[in-house]
Short mmCIF file of C-alpha atoms and ligand atoms in Angstrom, two decimals:
data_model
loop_
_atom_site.label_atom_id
_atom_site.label_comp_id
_atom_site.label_asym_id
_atom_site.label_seq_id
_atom_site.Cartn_x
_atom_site.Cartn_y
_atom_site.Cartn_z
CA UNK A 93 0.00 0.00 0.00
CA UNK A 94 1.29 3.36 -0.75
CA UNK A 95 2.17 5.38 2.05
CA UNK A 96 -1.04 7.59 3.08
CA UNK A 97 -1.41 11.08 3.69
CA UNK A 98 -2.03 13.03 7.15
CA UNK A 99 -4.93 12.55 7.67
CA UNK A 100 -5.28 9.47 6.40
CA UNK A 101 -2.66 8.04 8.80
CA UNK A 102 -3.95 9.95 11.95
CA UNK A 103 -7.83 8.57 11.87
CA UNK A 104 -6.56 4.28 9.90
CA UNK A 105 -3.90 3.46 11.96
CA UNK A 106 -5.14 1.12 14.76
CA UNK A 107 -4.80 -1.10 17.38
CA UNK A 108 -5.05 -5.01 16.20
CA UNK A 109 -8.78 -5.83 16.10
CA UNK A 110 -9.90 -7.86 19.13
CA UNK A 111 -12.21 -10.77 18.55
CA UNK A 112 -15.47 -8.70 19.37
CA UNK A 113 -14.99 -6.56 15.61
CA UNK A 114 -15.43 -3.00 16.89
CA UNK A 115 -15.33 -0.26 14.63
CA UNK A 116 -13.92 2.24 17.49
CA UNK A 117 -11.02 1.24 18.66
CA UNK A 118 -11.65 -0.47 22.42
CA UNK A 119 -9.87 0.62 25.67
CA UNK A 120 -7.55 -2.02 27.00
CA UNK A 121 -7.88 -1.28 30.88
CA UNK A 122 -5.53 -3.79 32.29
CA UNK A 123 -2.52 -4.04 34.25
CA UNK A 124 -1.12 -7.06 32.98
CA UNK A 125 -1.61 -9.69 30.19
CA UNK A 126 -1.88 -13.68 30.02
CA UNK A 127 0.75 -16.03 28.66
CA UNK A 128 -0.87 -18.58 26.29
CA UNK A 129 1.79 -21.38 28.62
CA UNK A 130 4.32 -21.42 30.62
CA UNK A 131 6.72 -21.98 28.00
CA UNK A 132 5.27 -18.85 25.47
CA UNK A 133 6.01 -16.45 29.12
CA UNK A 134 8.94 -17.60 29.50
CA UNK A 135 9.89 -16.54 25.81
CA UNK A 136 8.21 -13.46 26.55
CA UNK A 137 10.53 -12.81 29.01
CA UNK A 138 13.57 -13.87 26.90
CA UNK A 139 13.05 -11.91 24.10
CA UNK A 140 12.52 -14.92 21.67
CA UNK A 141 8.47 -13.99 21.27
CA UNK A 142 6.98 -10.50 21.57
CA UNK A 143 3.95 -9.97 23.35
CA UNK A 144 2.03 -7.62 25.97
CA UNK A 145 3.49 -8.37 29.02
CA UNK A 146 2.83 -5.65 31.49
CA UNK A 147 1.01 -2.16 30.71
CA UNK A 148 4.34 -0.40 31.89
CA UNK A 149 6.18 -2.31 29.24
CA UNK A 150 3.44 -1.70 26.51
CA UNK A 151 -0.70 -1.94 26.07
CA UNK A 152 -2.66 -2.11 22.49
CA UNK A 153 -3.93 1.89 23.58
CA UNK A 154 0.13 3.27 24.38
CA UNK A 155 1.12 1.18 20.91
CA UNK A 156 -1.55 2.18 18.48
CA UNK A 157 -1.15 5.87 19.98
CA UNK A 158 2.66 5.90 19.37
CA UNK A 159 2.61 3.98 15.90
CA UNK A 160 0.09 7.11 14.67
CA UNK A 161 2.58 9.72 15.77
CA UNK A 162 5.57 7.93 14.26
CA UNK A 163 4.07 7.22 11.21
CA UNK A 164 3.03 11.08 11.35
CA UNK A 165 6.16 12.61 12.05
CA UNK A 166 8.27 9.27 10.34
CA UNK A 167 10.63 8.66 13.10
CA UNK A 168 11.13 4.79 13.25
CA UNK A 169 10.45 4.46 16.66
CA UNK A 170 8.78 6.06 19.91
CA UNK A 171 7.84 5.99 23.77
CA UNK A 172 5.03 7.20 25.57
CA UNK A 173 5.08 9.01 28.98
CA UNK A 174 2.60 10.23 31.74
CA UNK A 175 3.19 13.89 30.72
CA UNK A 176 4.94 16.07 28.25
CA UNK A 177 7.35 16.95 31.47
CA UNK A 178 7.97 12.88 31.37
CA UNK A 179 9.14 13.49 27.88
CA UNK A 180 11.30 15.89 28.30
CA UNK A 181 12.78 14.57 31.43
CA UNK A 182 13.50 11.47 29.73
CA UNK A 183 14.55 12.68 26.58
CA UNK A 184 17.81 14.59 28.80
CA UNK A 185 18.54 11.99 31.93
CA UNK A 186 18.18 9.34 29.50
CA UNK A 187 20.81 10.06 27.63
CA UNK A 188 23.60 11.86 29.38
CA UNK A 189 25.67 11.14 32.51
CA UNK A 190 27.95 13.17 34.90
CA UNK A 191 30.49 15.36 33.13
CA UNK A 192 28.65 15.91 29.92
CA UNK A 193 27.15 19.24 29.13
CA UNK A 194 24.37 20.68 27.23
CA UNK A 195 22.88 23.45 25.28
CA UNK A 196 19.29 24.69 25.42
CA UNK A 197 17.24 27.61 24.59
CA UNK A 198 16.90 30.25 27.16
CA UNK A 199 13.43 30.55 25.69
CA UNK A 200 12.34 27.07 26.80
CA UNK A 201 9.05 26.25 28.62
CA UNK A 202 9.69 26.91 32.65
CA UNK A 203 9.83 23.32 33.85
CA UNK A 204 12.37 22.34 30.91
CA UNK A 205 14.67 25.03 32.20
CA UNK A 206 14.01 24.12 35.79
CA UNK A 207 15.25 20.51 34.84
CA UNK A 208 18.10 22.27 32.80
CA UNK A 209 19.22 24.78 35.05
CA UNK A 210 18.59 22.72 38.84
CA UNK A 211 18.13 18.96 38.31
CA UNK A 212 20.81 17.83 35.70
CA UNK A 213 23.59 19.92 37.69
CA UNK A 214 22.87 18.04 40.62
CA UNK A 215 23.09 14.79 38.80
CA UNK A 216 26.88 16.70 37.59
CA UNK A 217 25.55 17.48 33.65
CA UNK A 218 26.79 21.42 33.06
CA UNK A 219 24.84 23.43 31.18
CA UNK A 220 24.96 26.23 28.42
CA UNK A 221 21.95 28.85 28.02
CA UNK A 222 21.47 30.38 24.51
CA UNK A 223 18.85 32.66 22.41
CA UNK A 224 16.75 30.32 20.12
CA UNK A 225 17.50 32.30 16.98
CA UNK A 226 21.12 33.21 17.89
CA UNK A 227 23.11 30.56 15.56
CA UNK A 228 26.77 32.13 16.44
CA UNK A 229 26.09 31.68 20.27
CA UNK A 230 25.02 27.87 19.45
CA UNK A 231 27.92 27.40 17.92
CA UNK A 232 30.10 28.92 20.61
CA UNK A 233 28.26 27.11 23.17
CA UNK A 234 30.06 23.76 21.82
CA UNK A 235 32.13 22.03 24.04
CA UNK A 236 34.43 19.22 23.41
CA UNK A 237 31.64 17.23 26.61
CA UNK A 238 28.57 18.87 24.93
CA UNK A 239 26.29 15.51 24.36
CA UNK A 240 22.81 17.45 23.33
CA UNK A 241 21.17 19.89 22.23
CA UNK A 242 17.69 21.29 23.45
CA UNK A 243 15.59 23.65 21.98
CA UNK A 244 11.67 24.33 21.82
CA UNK A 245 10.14 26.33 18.38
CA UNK A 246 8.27 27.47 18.20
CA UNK A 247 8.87 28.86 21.74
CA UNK A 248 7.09 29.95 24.59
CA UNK A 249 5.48 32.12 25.01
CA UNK A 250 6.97 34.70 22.84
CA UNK A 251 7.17 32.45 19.64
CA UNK A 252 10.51 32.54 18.66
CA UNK A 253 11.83 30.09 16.21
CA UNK A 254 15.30 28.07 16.00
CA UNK A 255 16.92 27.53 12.96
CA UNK A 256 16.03 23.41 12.81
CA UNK A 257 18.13 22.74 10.10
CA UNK A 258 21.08 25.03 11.56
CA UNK A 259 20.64 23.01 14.51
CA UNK A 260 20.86 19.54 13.18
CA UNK A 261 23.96 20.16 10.84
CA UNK A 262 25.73 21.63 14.32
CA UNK A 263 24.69 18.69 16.16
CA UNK A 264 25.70 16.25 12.90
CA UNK A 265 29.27 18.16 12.85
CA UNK A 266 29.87 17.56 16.62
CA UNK A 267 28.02 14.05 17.52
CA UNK A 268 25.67 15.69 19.55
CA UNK A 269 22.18 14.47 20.16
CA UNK A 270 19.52 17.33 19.18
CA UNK A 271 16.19 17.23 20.76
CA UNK A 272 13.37 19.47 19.44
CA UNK A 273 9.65 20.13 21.63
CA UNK A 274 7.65 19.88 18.90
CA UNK A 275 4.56 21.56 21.59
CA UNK A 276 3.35 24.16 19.58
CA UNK A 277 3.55 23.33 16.29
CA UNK A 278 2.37 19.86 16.40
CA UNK A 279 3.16 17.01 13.78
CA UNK A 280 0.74 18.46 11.72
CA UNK A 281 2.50 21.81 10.97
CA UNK A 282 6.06 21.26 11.68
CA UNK A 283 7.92 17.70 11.18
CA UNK A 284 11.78 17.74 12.87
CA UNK A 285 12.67 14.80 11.40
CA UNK A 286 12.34 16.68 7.56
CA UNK A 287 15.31 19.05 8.91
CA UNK A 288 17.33 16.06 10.59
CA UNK A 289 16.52 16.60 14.45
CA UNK A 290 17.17 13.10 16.29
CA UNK A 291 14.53 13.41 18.72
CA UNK A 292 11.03 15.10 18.87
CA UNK A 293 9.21 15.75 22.03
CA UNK A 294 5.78 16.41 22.86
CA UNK A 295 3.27 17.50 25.78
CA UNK A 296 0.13 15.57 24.22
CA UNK A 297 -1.14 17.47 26.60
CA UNK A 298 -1.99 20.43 24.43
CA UNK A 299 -3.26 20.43 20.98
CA UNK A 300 -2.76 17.05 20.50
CA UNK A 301 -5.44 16.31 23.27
CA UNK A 302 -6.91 19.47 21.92
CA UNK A 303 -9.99 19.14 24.24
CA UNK A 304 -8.08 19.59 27.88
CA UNK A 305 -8.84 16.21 29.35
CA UNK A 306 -5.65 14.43 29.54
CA UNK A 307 -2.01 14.56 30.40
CA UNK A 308 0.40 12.67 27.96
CA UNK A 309 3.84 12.61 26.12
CA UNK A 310 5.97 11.44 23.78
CA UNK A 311 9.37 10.97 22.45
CA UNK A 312 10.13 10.06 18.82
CA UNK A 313 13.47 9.03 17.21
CA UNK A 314 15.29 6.74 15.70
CA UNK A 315 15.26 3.38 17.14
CA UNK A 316 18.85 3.48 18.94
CA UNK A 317 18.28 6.36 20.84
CA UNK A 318 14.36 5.60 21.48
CA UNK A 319 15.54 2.19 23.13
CA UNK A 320 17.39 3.93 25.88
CA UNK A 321 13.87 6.51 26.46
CA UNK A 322 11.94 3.22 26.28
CA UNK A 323 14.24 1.16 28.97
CA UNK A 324 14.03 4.54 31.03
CA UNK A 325 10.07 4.87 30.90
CA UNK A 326 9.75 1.33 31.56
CA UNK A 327 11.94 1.00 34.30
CA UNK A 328 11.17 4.24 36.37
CA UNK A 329 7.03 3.70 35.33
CA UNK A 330 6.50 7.58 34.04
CA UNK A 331 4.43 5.33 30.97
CA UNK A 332 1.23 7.02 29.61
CA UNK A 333 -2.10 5.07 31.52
CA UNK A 334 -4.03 3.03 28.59
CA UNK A 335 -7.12 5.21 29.16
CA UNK A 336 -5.06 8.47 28.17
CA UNK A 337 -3.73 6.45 25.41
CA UNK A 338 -6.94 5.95 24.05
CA UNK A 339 -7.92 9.52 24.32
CA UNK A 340 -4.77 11.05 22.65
CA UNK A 341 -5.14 8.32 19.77
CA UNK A 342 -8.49 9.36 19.07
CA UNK A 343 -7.37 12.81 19.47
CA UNK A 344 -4.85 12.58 16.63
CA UNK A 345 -8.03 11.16 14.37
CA UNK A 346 -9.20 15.14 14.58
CA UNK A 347 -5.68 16.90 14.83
CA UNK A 348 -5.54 18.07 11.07
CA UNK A 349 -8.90 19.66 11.16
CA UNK A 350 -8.63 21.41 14.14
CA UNK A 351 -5.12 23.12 13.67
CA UNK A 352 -6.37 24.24 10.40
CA UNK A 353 -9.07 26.04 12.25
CA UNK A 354 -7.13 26.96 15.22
CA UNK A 355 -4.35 28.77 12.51
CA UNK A 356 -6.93 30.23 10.63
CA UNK A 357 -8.72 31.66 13.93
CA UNK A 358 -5.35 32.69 15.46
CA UNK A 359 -4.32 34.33 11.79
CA UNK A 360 -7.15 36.46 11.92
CA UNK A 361 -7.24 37.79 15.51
CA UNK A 362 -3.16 38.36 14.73
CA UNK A 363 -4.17 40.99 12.11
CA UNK A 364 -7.00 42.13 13.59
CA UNK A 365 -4.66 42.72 16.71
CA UNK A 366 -1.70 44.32 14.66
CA UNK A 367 -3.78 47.35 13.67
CA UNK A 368 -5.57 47.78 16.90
CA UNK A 369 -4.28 51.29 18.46
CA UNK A 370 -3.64 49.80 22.26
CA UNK A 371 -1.79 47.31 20.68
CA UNK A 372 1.94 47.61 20.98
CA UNK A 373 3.14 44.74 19.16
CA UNK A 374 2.39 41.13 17.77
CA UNK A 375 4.03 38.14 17.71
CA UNK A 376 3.05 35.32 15.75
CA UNK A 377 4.63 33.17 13.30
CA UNK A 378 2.57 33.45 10.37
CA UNK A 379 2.59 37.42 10.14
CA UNK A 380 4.86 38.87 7.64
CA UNK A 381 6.18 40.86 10.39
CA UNK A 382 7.12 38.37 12.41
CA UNK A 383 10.98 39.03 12.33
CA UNK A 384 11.92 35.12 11.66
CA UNK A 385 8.17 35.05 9.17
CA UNK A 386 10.71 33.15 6.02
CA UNK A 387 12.23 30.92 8.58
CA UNK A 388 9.21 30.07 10.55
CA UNK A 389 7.15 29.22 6.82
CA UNK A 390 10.46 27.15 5.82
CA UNK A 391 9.70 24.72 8.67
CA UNK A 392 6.39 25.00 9.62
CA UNK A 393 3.41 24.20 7.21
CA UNK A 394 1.66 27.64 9.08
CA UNK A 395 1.92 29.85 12.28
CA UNK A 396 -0.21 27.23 14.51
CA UNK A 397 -2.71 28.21 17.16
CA UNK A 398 -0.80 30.42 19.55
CA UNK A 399 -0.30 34.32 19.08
CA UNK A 400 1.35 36.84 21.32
CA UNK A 401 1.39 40.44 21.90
CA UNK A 402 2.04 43.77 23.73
CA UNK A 403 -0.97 46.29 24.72
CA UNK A 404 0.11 49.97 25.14
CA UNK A 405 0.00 50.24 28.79
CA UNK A 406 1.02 49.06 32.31
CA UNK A 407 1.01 45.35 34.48
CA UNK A 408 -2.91 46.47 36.14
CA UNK A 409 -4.00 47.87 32.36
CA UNK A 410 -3.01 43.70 30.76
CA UNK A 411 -5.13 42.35 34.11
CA UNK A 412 -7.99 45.08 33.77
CA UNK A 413 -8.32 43.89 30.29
CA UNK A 414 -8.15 40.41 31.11
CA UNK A 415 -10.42 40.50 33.43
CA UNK A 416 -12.59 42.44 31.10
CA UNK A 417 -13.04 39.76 28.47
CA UNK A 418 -16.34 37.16 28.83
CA UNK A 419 -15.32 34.72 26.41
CA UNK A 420 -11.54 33.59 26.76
CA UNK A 421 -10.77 31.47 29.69
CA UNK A 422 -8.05 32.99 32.61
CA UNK A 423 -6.00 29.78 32.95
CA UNK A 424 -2.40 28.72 32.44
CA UNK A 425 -2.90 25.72 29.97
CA UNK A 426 -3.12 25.94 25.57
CA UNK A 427 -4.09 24.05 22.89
CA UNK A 428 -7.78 23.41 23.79
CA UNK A 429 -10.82 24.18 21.81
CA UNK A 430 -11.97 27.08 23.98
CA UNK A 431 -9.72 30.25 23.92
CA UNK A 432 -7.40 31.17 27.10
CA UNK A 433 -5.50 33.51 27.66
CA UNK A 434 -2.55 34.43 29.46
CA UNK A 435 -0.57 37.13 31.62
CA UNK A 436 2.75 35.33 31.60
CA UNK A 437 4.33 37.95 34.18
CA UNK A 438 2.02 37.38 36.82
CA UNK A 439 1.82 33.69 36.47
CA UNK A 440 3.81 31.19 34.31
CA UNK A 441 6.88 33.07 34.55
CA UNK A 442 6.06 35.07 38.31
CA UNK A 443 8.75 32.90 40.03
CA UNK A 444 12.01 34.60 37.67
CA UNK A 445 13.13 37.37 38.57
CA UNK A 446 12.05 41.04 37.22
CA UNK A 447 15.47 40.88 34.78
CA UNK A 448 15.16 37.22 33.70
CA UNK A 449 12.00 37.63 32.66
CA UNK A 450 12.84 40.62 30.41
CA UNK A 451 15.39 38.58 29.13
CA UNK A 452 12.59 36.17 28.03
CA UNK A 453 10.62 39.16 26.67
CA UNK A 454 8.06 38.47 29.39
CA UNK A 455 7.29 42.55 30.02
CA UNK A 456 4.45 43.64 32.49
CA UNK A 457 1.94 44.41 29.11
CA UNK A 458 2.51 40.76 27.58
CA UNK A 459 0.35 38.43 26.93
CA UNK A 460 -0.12 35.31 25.53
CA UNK A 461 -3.55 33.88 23.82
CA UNK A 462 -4.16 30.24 22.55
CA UNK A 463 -6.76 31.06 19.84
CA UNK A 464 -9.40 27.72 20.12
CA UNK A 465 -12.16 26.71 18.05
CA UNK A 466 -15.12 29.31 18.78
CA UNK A 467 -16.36 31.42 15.91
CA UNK A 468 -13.99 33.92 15.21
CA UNK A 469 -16.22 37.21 15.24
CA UNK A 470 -17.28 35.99 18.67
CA UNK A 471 -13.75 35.95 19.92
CA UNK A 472 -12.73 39.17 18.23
CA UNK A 473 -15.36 41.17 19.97
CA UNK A 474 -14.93 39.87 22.78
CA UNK A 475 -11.22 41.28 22.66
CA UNK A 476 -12.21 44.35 21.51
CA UNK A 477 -14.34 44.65 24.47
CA UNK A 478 -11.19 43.75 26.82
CA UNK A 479 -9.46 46.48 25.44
CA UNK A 480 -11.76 49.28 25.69
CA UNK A 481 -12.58 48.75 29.06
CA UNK A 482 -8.48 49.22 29.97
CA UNK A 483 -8.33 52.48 31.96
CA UNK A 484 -6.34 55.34 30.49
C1 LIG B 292 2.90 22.10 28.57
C2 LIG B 292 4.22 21.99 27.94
C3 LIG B 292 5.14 21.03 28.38
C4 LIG B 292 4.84 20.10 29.54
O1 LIG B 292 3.81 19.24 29.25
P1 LIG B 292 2.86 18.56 30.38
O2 LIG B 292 2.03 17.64 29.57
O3 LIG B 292 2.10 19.66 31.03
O4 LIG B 292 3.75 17.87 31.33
C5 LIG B 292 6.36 20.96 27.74
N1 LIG B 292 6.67 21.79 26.72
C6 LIG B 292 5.81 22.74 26.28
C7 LIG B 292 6.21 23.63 25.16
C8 LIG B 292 4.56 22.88 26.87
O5 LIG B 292 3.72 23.81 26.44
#
């Protein structure tokens, strides 16, 4: 058979049938599985036959869920966690040890640089912070112990891209492992494995659940480097639960339709924004000026769900209009169906410092909206309420 498109893929890959014939793919809640004898467990256990052993080890839900995103992005191989944290966690301690060093973008999702900055040190990995789309300071970074490279693009929240094919020549050049949160964009608009990137994360979490139910994760590559992620998941238990599983593979059956929306939604309130007169300034991928717009359409298919921007005005004027607005949820999460937005300054990035969050171009007037599924007009006034109602 011809290798299928997208969508294709996302909704026909499944889970071997069961003897029942259902048309929806069932929900394998159990903990362990049955050995047809003795002798077929103990080859289970020896490697000679494959099988479900144990749902830490693997379940028909975890498999079918990772197959679809392999097959989507076309890594070879993959492992699913609890949480896109467990991916990322695993994805680093996995694969280094004490004296190597790494390399990540400063402008890397809060718990990543928490694991970056305070965990691995403690377990004696150094570390390098650099600006996602500063390719001379990447290449500086380079040390003769540097193992990997991290980066997130696009980033968060201020949507910042890295150069992914910059990247994975660097890390080609130097035997370095290069690792790539593939969050935001999704494997519908942005495939690492095109530009060479060894291993692509994700918090299933967010648009991939799409609907805020579930926590999940995963971590694609090829299968070398997966079998370490796999023998770390398995063996410390951060696996995804079957009923998760289930949700996130059904999610995927939807993912294609829904990003288009959510980009052509977020698009729209982008330019709508951009010409607004409290508006300061507007960040999104898929506006021509977006300072990295070539870059950003060279890798990504369009500017995803996510958009970012200044208003003209204080800290209290971005909470008077948040609190202003009826529609868009106040809440710290993205890639769900209903629109939220956020004050990153006050909340995902309160706990740095006044300085490091300028650094990160978290100022007191920024502000960060996930742009879900709800007719546009609808969300657009309800903006343009928010931002009449800010005092000055
Ligand atoms: C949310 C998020 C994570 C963490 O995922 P969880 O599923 O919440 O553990 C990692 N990276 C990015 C970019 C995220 O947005």
């Amino acid at each position: 058979m011809d290798k299928k498109n997208f969508e294709t893929i996302a909704i026909r890959t499944q889970a071997e049938q069961s003897t029942h014939r259902e048309h929806s793919v069932p929900l394998y809640l159990t903990s362990s599985f049955t050995f047809d004898s003795a002798q077929h467990g103990a080859a289970i256990f020896d490697g000679s036959a494959t099988g479900n052993l144990y749902s830490r080890f693997s379940n028909p839900n975890t498999d079918e869920f990772i197959q679809k995103l392999c097959l989507l992005e076309d890594y070879p191989s993959g492992v699913a966690t609890a949480s896109g944290m467990a991916a990322v966690y695993t994805s680093l301690v996995a694969h280094l040890q004490v004296g190597d060093h790494i390399i990540a973008s400063r402008n890397s999702f809060g718990n990543t640089l928490y694991i970056v900055t305070k965990l691995l040190p403690k377990m004696g990995v150094d570390y390098t912070l650099v600006d996602i789309d500063d390719n001379e300071a990447w290449e500086a970074a380079v040390q003769e112990n540097t193992k990997l490279i991290y980066l997130e693009t696009p980033s968060n929240p201020t949507l910042r891209i890295g150069d992914l094919s910059f990247i994975a020549a660097l890390c080609t050049k130097h035997d370095i492992i290069s690792v790539v949160d593939n969050c935001f964009a999704t494997p519908y608009i942005q495939q690492p494995s095109e530009f060479g990137i060894d291993l692509s994360v994700h918090s299933a979490t967010k648009y991939i659940d799409g609907q805020g139910r579930v926590l999940g994760g995963a971590v694609l590559g090829s299968e070398k480097l997966i079998s370490v992620c796999y023998d770390y998941i398995r063996r410390t238990g951060a696996c995804l639960s079957p009923f998760n599983a289930w949700i996130l593979s059904k999610s995927l059956e939807t993912l294609a339709i829904r990003m288009d929306r959510h980009t052509a939604n977020a698009l729209q309130i982008a330019k709508w924004l951009e010409q607004h007169p409290l508006i300061d300034s507007v960040y999104y991928p898929g506006l021509e000026s977006h300072v990295q717009y070539n870059l950003a359409l060279q890798q990504m298919k369009n500017g995803g769900g996510l958009v970012a921007f200044k208003i003209k005005g204080s800290d209290e004027d971005a909470l008077d209009f948040l609190n202003a607005l009826e529609l868009h949820s106040l809440t710290a999460n993205l890639g769900d169906t209903r629109s939220i937005i956020t004050h990153p300054f006050s909340t995902t990035h309160s706990k740095l410092s006044e300085e490091d969050r300028l650094v990160a171009g978290v100022t007191p007037n920024f502000i960060r909206l996930s742009v879900g599924l709800e007719n546009v007009e609808d969300l657009i006034s309800d903006l343009s309420y928010g931002l009449e109602k800010i005092k000055n």
